Amino acid sequence: MGIVIIGPVFDATGYAEVVRNIAFGLDRMGIEVRLEPRSLSLVTPVFKASVESSLRRMAGNKSVVPKIALHIFLAGFFQPIPGLYNIGFSMIEVDRLPSQWVERCNLMNEVWVPSSFNLEAFSASGVHRGILKVMPLGIDVGAYCPHGLSLEVKGLRGFVFLSVFEWILRKGYDLLLRAFCEEFGPNEDVTLLLRVHDNSKYDPHGRKIRENIRAICHLHGRDDRQIIVLSSILPADLMPALYRTADCFVLPTRGEGWNMPAMEAMACGLPVISTKWSGQMEFMQHAPCYLIDIEGLEPVPMQGIPNDSVYAGANWARPSVPHLRRLMRHVFENREEAREIGRRASDFVRSHYSWDISVGRICNRLKEVDPHGMG
């Protein structure tokens, strides 16, 4: 017996990261896992040989005879498998779901979401509240810790603000660049380090991203000499070293289903500046961090991208750029306080949000659904 997990496995999306960690966690607990890979992105991360081998083994594990199907994906793609107990795991970054998502969710036996924010958004949109369960995500506390090597990045100088995200408007890159250009002068000893990628276009060297950055800086009367861009996907084992390279993590996002990079940064001991809204508040409301005020909610603009159909009619946050500027300046000038915030945040998320805890919670629920098949 065991479980089949349907979702992205080999790409560089947040859903794929969730699939991989849940699959590995259940496998460690002795539950047989079969993966059925789906694709969400053209961008593929670099895996260790042992990791890729394990994923390929689970993807080819035809010996599993599951009673439960766990669909970890955009909810609009949920397709229940007849004869199995179907669980959907999804999230939304805005305040409501499209009708297709609601219909697909209501076909499932259960729907898991990572945060209370998501539970309310799903329920208010029409998903049956009785099938919704909050299942928070986790981090690899063995890898993401304050102590260890830092990544050598050419050109870094002074105090380093780091941000990690996909190059989409929802992540607030325009707000971040504006705040940095307006708050810090060209002679201040500070760097903005961006580890970014574009899932929607083939741009392996980040040329289009750099052109966009230069244009935004020019709009604010600045050049981009204090901004360093890493546009390639780093191997997973180098990400903790990247976080430890920085002094502060900042992401003025307009909305998150969870915000894994912020949690990873916290685990590595960084003070975090991010928006006081959406799914990330599941852990940020309890962890020491710097929360950006929002000026309210606003309609998500249509951008000519596939997610337009998901976000049509929904709202996301409008983070306050003046408040973001004040928080960045405060951290820059009060470094010992910021380091202490980072130390306390690391203790908190590492104690409460390890993948062992998260997968343990999932395993307990699977055993309630199938007490004999799950051991």
Tab-separated table of N, CA, C and O in Angstrom, residues 20-88:
chain	number	residue	atom	x	y	z
A	20	ARG	N	8.502	17.575	-3.597
A	20	ARG	CA	9.754	16.856	-3.291
A	20	ARG	C	9.908	16.643	-1.788
A	20	ARG	O	10.261	15.535	-1.338
A	21	ASN	N	9.673	17.670	-0.994
A	21	ASN	CA	9.887	17.539	0.446
A	21	ASN	C	8.859	16.628	1.106
A	21	ASN	O	9.210	15.862	2.022
A	22	ILE	N	7.618	16.683	0.669
A	22	ILE	CA	6.621	15.771	1.231
A	22	ILE	C	6.916	14.331	0.821
A	22	ILE	O	6.832	13.407	1.642
A	23	ALA	N	7.300	14.135	-0.441
A	23	ALA	CA	7.619	12.780	-0.901
A	23	ALA	C	8.802	12.192	-0.125
A	23	ALA	O	8.745	11.047	0.343
A	24	PHE	N	9.870	12.969	0.027
A	24	PHE	CA	11.033	12.488	0.774
A	24	PHE	C	10.666	12.233	2.242
A	24	PHE	O	11.126	11.264	2.849
A	25	GLY	N	9.861	13.123	2.823
A	25	GLY	CA	9.478	12.966	4.222
A	25	GLY	C	8.660	11.706	4.451
A	25	GLY	O	8.903	10.948	5.408
A	26	LEU	N	7.675	11.454	3.594
A	26	LEU	CA	6.865	10.246	3.729
A	26	LEU	C	7.702	9.001	3.490
A	26	LEU	O	7.532	7.980	4.169
A	27	ASP	N	8.621	9.073	2.520
A	27	ASP	CA	9.506	7.949	2.233
A	27	ASP	C	10.356	7.609	3.456
A	27	ASP	O	10.532	6.432	3.799
A	28	ARG	N	10.866	8.640	4.141
A	28	ARG	CA	11.661	8.402	5.361
A	28	ARG	C	10.825	7.761	6.459
A	28	ARG	O	11.358	7.026	7.299
A	29	MET	N	9.525	8.031	6.456
A	29	MET	CA	8.653	7.470	7.482
A	29	MET	C	8.147	6.082	7.122
A	29	MET	O	7.299	5.518	7.825
A	30	GLY	N	8.660	5.547	6.027
A	30	GLY	CA	8.314	4.180	5.662
A	30	GLY	C	7.056	4.033	4.835
A	30	GLY	O	6.566	2.909	4.645
A	31	ILE	N	6.523	5.137	4.338
A	31	ILE	CA	5.336	5.082	3.491
A	31	ILE	C	5.763	5.001	2.033
A	31	ILE	O	6.581	5.797	1.576
A	32	GLU	N	5.237	4.027	1.321
A	32	GLU	CA	5.576	3.880	-0.084
A	32	GLU	C	4.943	5.003	-0.902
A	32	GLU	O	3.744	5.270	-0.782
A	33	VAL	N	5.759	5.634	-1.729
A	33	VAL	CA	5.313	6.785	-2.503
A	33	VAL	C	5.528	6.522	-3.989
A	33	VAL	O	6.601	6.055	-4.392
A	34	ARG	N	4.499	6.804	-4.780
A	34	ARG	CA	4.663	6.854	-6.225
A	34	ARG	C	4.395	8.281	-6.689
A	34	ARG	O	3.390	8.873	-6.324
A	35	LEU	N	5.324	8.826	-7.455
A	35	LEU	CA	5.169	10.172	-7.992
A	35	LEU	C	4.642	10.113	-9.421
A	35	LEU	O	5.113	9.291	-10.222
A	36	GLU	N	3.691	10.974	-9.723
A	36	GLU	CA	3.235	11.158	-11.103
A	36	GLU	C	3.530	12.602	-11.481
A	36	GLU	O	2.769	13.508	-11.134
A	37	PRO	N	4.666	12.834	-12.151
A	37	PRO	CA	5.102	14.211	-12.414
A	37	PRO	C	4.207	14.944	-13.406
A	37	PRO	O	3.723	14.379	-14.378
A	38	ARG	N	3.983	16.208	-13.109
A	38	ARG	CA	3.357	17.160	-14.018
A	38	ARG	C	4.336	18.325	-14.164
A	38	ARG	O	5.251	18.476	-13.384
A	39	SER	N	4.121	19.174	-15.140
A	39	SER	CA	5.050	20.278	-15.367
A	39	SER	C	4.360	21.615	-15.204
A	39	SER	O	3.224	21.799	-15.634
A	40	LEU	N	5.073	22.566	-14.552
A	40	LEU	CA	4.565	23.930	-14.398
A	40	LEU	C	5.524	24.967	-14.963
A	40	LEU	O	5.160	26.110	-15.136
A	41	SER	N	6.768	24.586	-15.228
A	41	SER	CA	7.795	25.575	-15.553
A	41	SER	C	8.800	25.025	-16.555
A	41	SER	O	9.055	23.816	-16.600
A	42	LEU	N	9.375	25.930	-17.344
A	42	LEU	CA	10.447	25.557	-18.253
A	42	LEU	C	11.799	25.512	-17.554
A	42	LEU	O	12.768	24.979	-18.090
A	43	VAL	N	11.852	26.092	-16.332
A	43	VAL	CA	13.114	26.202	-15.604
A	43	VAL	C	13.313	24.965	-14.727
A	43	VAL	O	12.429	24.599	-13.950
A	44	THR	N	14.465	24.344	-14.852
A	44	THR	CA	14.770	23.121	-14.105
A	44	THR	C	15.924	23.366	-13.151
A	44	THR	O	16.974	23.853	-13.567
A	45	PRO	N	15.760	23.034	-11.872
A	45	PRO	CA	16.876	23.197	-10.934
A	45	PRO	C	17.929	22.120	-11.121
A	45	PRO	O	17.688	21.105	-11.783
A	46	VAL	N	19.086	22.362	-10.524
A	46	VAL	CA	20.160	21.371	-10.543
A	46	VAL	C	20.041	20.525	-9.281
A	46	VAL	O	20.066	21.051	-8.161
A	47	PHE	N	19.898	19.217	-9.450
A	47	PHE	CA	19.766	18.312	-8.312
A	47	PHE	C	21.079	17.571	-8.075
A	47	PHE	O	21.831	17.275	-9.018
A	48	LYS	N	21.326	17.241	-6.815
A	48	LYS	CA	22.365	16.257	-6.536
A	48	LYS	C	21.972	14.936	-7.184
A	48	LYS	O	20.782	14.619	-7.316
A	49	ALA	N	22.976	14.148	-7.550
A	49	ALA	CA	22.704	12.871	-8.209
A	49	ALA	C	21.828	11.975	-7.332
A	49	ALA	O	20.915	11.293	-7.829
A	50	SER	N	22.076	11.982	-6.015
A	50	SER	CA	21.304	11.122	-5.112
A	50	SER	C	19.846	11.562	-5.026
A	50	SER	O	18.936	10.735	-4.944
A	51	VAL	N	19.624	12.896	-5.079
A	51	VAL	CA	18.258	13.422	-5.024
A	51	VAL	C	17.500	13.051	-6.295
A	51	VAL	O	16.366	12.549	-6.254
A	52	GLU	N	18.124	13.278	-7.434
A	52	GLU	CA	17.450	12.950	-8.695
A	52	GLU	C	17.188	11.455	-8.797
A	52	GLU	O	16.128	11.030	-9.280
A	53	SER	N	18.129	10.649	-8.330
A	53	SER	CA	17.942	9.198	-8.366
A	53	SER	C	16.731	8.781	-7.528
A	53	SER	O	15.926	7.942	-7.955
A	54	SER	N	16.593	9.380	-6.335
A	54	SER	CA	15.458	9.052	-5.469
A	54	SER	C	14.137	9.481	-6.096
A	54	SER	O	13.127	8.763	-6.021
A	55	LEU	N	14.138	10.661	-6.718
A	55	LEU	CA	12.916	11.134	-7.376
A	55	LEU	C	12.545	10.225	-8.538
A	55	LEU	O	11.366	9.886	-8.716
A	56	ARG	N	13.537	9.819	-9.335
A	56	ARG	CA	13.261	8.927	-10.464
A	56	ARG	C	12.757	7.575	-9.963
A	56	ARG	O	11.884	6.953	-10.585
A	57	ARG	N	13.333	7.108	-8.844
A	57	ARG	CA	12.874	5.827	-8.276
A	57	ARG	C	11.408	5.908	-7.893
A	57	ARG	O	10.615	5.008	-8.216
A	58	MET	N	11.009	6.998	-7.204
A	58	MET	CA	9.616	7.127	-6.786
A	58	MET	C	8.696	7.355	-7.976
A	58	MET	O	7.543	6.905	-7.987
A	59	ALA	N	9.204	8.058	-9.006
A	59	ALA	CA	8.381	8.283	-10.190
A	59	ALA	C	8.118	6.991	-10.955
A	59	ALA	O	7.109	6.868	-11.648
A	60	GLY	N	9.018	6.029	-10.805
A	60	GLY	CA	8.843	4.763	-11.511
A	60	GLY	C	8.357	3.624	-10.638
A	60	GLY	O	8.415	2.458	-11.044
A	61	ASN	N	7.899	3.954	-9.430
A	61	ASN	CA	7.534	2.920	-8.459
A	61	ASN	C	6.130	2.374	-8.751
A	61	ASN	O	5.147	2.775	-8.134
A	62	LYS	N	6.044	1.447	-9.702
A	62	LYS	CA	4.749	0.896	-10.107
A	62	LYS	C	4.210	-0.136	-9.117
A	62	LYS	O	3.074	-0.592	-9.240
A	63	SER	N	5.022	-0.497	-8.127
A	63	SER	CA	4.575	-1.501	-7.160
A	63	SER	C	3.588	-0.934	-6.146
A	63	SER	O	2.911	-1.680	-5.444
A	64	VAL	N	3.507	0.400	-6.053
A	64	VAL	CA	2.598	1.022	-5.093
A	64	VAL	C	1.156	0.850	-5.565
A	64	VAL	O	0.817	1.182	-6.709
A	65	VAL	N	0.326	0.319	-4.672
A	65	VAL	CA	-1.113	0.195	-4.952
A	65	VAL	C	-1.828	1.141	-3.982
A	65	VAL	O	-2.171	0.765	-2.864
A	66	PRO	N	-2.022	2.400	-4.379
A	66	PRO	CA	-2.499	3.402	-3.429
A	66	PRO	C	-4.011	3.360	-3.211
A	66	PRO	O	-4.774	2.939	-4.077
A	67	LYS	N	-4.395	3.810	-2.027
A	67	LYS	CA	-5.794	4.123	-1.751
A	67	LYS	C	-6.031	5.630	-1.720
A	67	LYS	O	-7.160	6.092	-1.768
A	68	ILE	N	-4.915	6.369	-1.612
A	68	ILE	CA	-4.993	7.826	-1.486
A	68	ILE	C	-4.197	8.470	-2.616
A	68	ILE	O	-3.080	8.047	-2.919
A	69	ALA	N	-4.791	9.492	-3.216
A	69	ALA	CA	-4.090	10.315	-4.201
A	69	ALA	C	-3.974	11.728	-3.635
A	69	ALA	O	-4.980	12.346	-3.271
A	70	LEU	N	-2.739	12.211	-3.563
A	70	LEU	CA	-2.490	13.572	-3.077
A	70	LEU	C	-2.085	14.430	-4.268
A	70	LEU	O	-1.028	14.229	-4.870
A	71	HIS	N	-2.942	15.376	-4.625
A	71	HIS	CA	-2.724	16.247	-5.778
A	71	HIS	C	-2.142	17.572	-5.271
A	71	HIS	O	-2.859	18.366	-4.643
A	72	ILE	N	-0.870	17.820	-5.531
A	72	ILE	CA	-0.210	19.045	-5.078
A	72	ILE	C	0.019	19.908	-6.309
A	72	ILE	O	0.971	19.705	-7.069
A	73	PHE	N	-0.883	20.883	-6.506
A	73	PHE	CA	-0.901	21.546	-7.795
A	73	PHE	C	-1.801	22.770	-7.723
A	73	PHE	O	-2.519	22.974	-6.729
A	74	LEU	N	-1.784	23.560	-8.776
A	74	LEU	CA	-2.799	24.593	-8.933
A	74	LEU	C	-4.165	23.917	-8.930
A	74	LEU	O	-4.389	22.934	-9.658
A	75	ALA	N	-5.094	24.424	-8.126
A	75	ALA	CA	-6.357	23.718	-7.915
A	75	ALA	C	-7.177	23.574	-9.187
A	75	ALA	O	-7.999	22.665	-9.298
A	76	GLY	N	-6.970	24.453	-10.159
A	76	GLY	CA	-7.702	24.340	-11.410
A	76	GLY	C	-7.379	23.080	-12.182
A	76	GLY	O	-8.126	22.697	-13.098
A	77	PHE	N	-6.259	22.414	-11.841
A	77	PHE	CA	-5.854	21.179	-12.501
A	77	PHE	C	-6.240	19.933	-11.717
A	77	PHE	O	-5.891	18.817	-12.133
A	78	PHE	N	-6.910	20.082	-10.575
A	78	PHE	CA	-7.316	18.909	-9.802
A	78	PHE	C	-8.199	18.001	-10.667
A	78	PHE	O	-9.188	18.440	-11.248
A	79	GLN	N	-7.830	16.729	-10.730
A	79	GLN	CA	-8.607	15.731	-11.456
A	79	GLN	C	-8.671	14.484	-10.593
A	79	GLN	O	-7.744	13.675	-10.582
A	80	PRO	N	-9.763	14.311	-9.815
A	80	PRO	CA	-9.821	13.164	-8.904
A	80	PRO	C	-9.715	11.837	-9.651
A	80	PRO	O	-10.227	11.688	-10.760
A	81	ILE	N	-9.019	10.901	-9.035
A	81	ILE	CA	-8.842	9.560	-9.606
A	81	ILE	C	-9.941	8.656	-9.061
A	81	ILE	O	-10.053	8.477	-7.840
A	82	PRO	N	-10.773	8.089	-9.929
A	82	PRO	CA	-11.873	7.234	-9.449
A	82	PRO	C	-11.363	6.082	-8.599
A	82	PRO	O	-10.333	5.472	-8.891
A	83	GLY	N	-12.073	5.826	-7.523
A	83	GLY	CA	-11.739	4.711	-6.649
A	83	GLY	C	-10.742	5.028	-5.566
A	83	GLY	O	-10.510	4.199	-4.674
A	84	LEU	N	-10.135	6.221	-5.608
A	84	LEU	CA	-9.177	6.610	-4.583
A	84	LEU	C	-9.752	7.743	-3.721
A	84	LEU	O	-10.687	8.441	-4.127
A	85	TYR	N	-9.181	7.908	-2.537
A	85	TYR	CA	-9.511	9.044	-1.674
A	85	TYR	C	-8.631	10.198	-2.130
A	85	TYR	O	-7.403	10.149	-2.002
A	86	ASN	N	-9.244	11.214	-2.703
A	86	ASN	CA	-8.504	12.291	-3.348
A	86	ASN	C	-8.363	13.515	-2.447
A	86	ASN	O	-9.371	14.061	-1.971
A	87	ILE	N	-7.106	13.903	-2.236
A	87	ILE	CA	-6.783	15.082	-1.434
A	87	ILE	C	-6.074	16.088	-2.323
A	87	ILE	O	-5.082	15.757	-2.973
A	88	GLY	N	-6.575	17.294	-2.371
A	88	GLY	CA	-5.905	18.359	-3.101
A	88	GLY	C	-5.121	19.244	-2.151
A	88	GLY	O	-5.573	19.510	-1.039
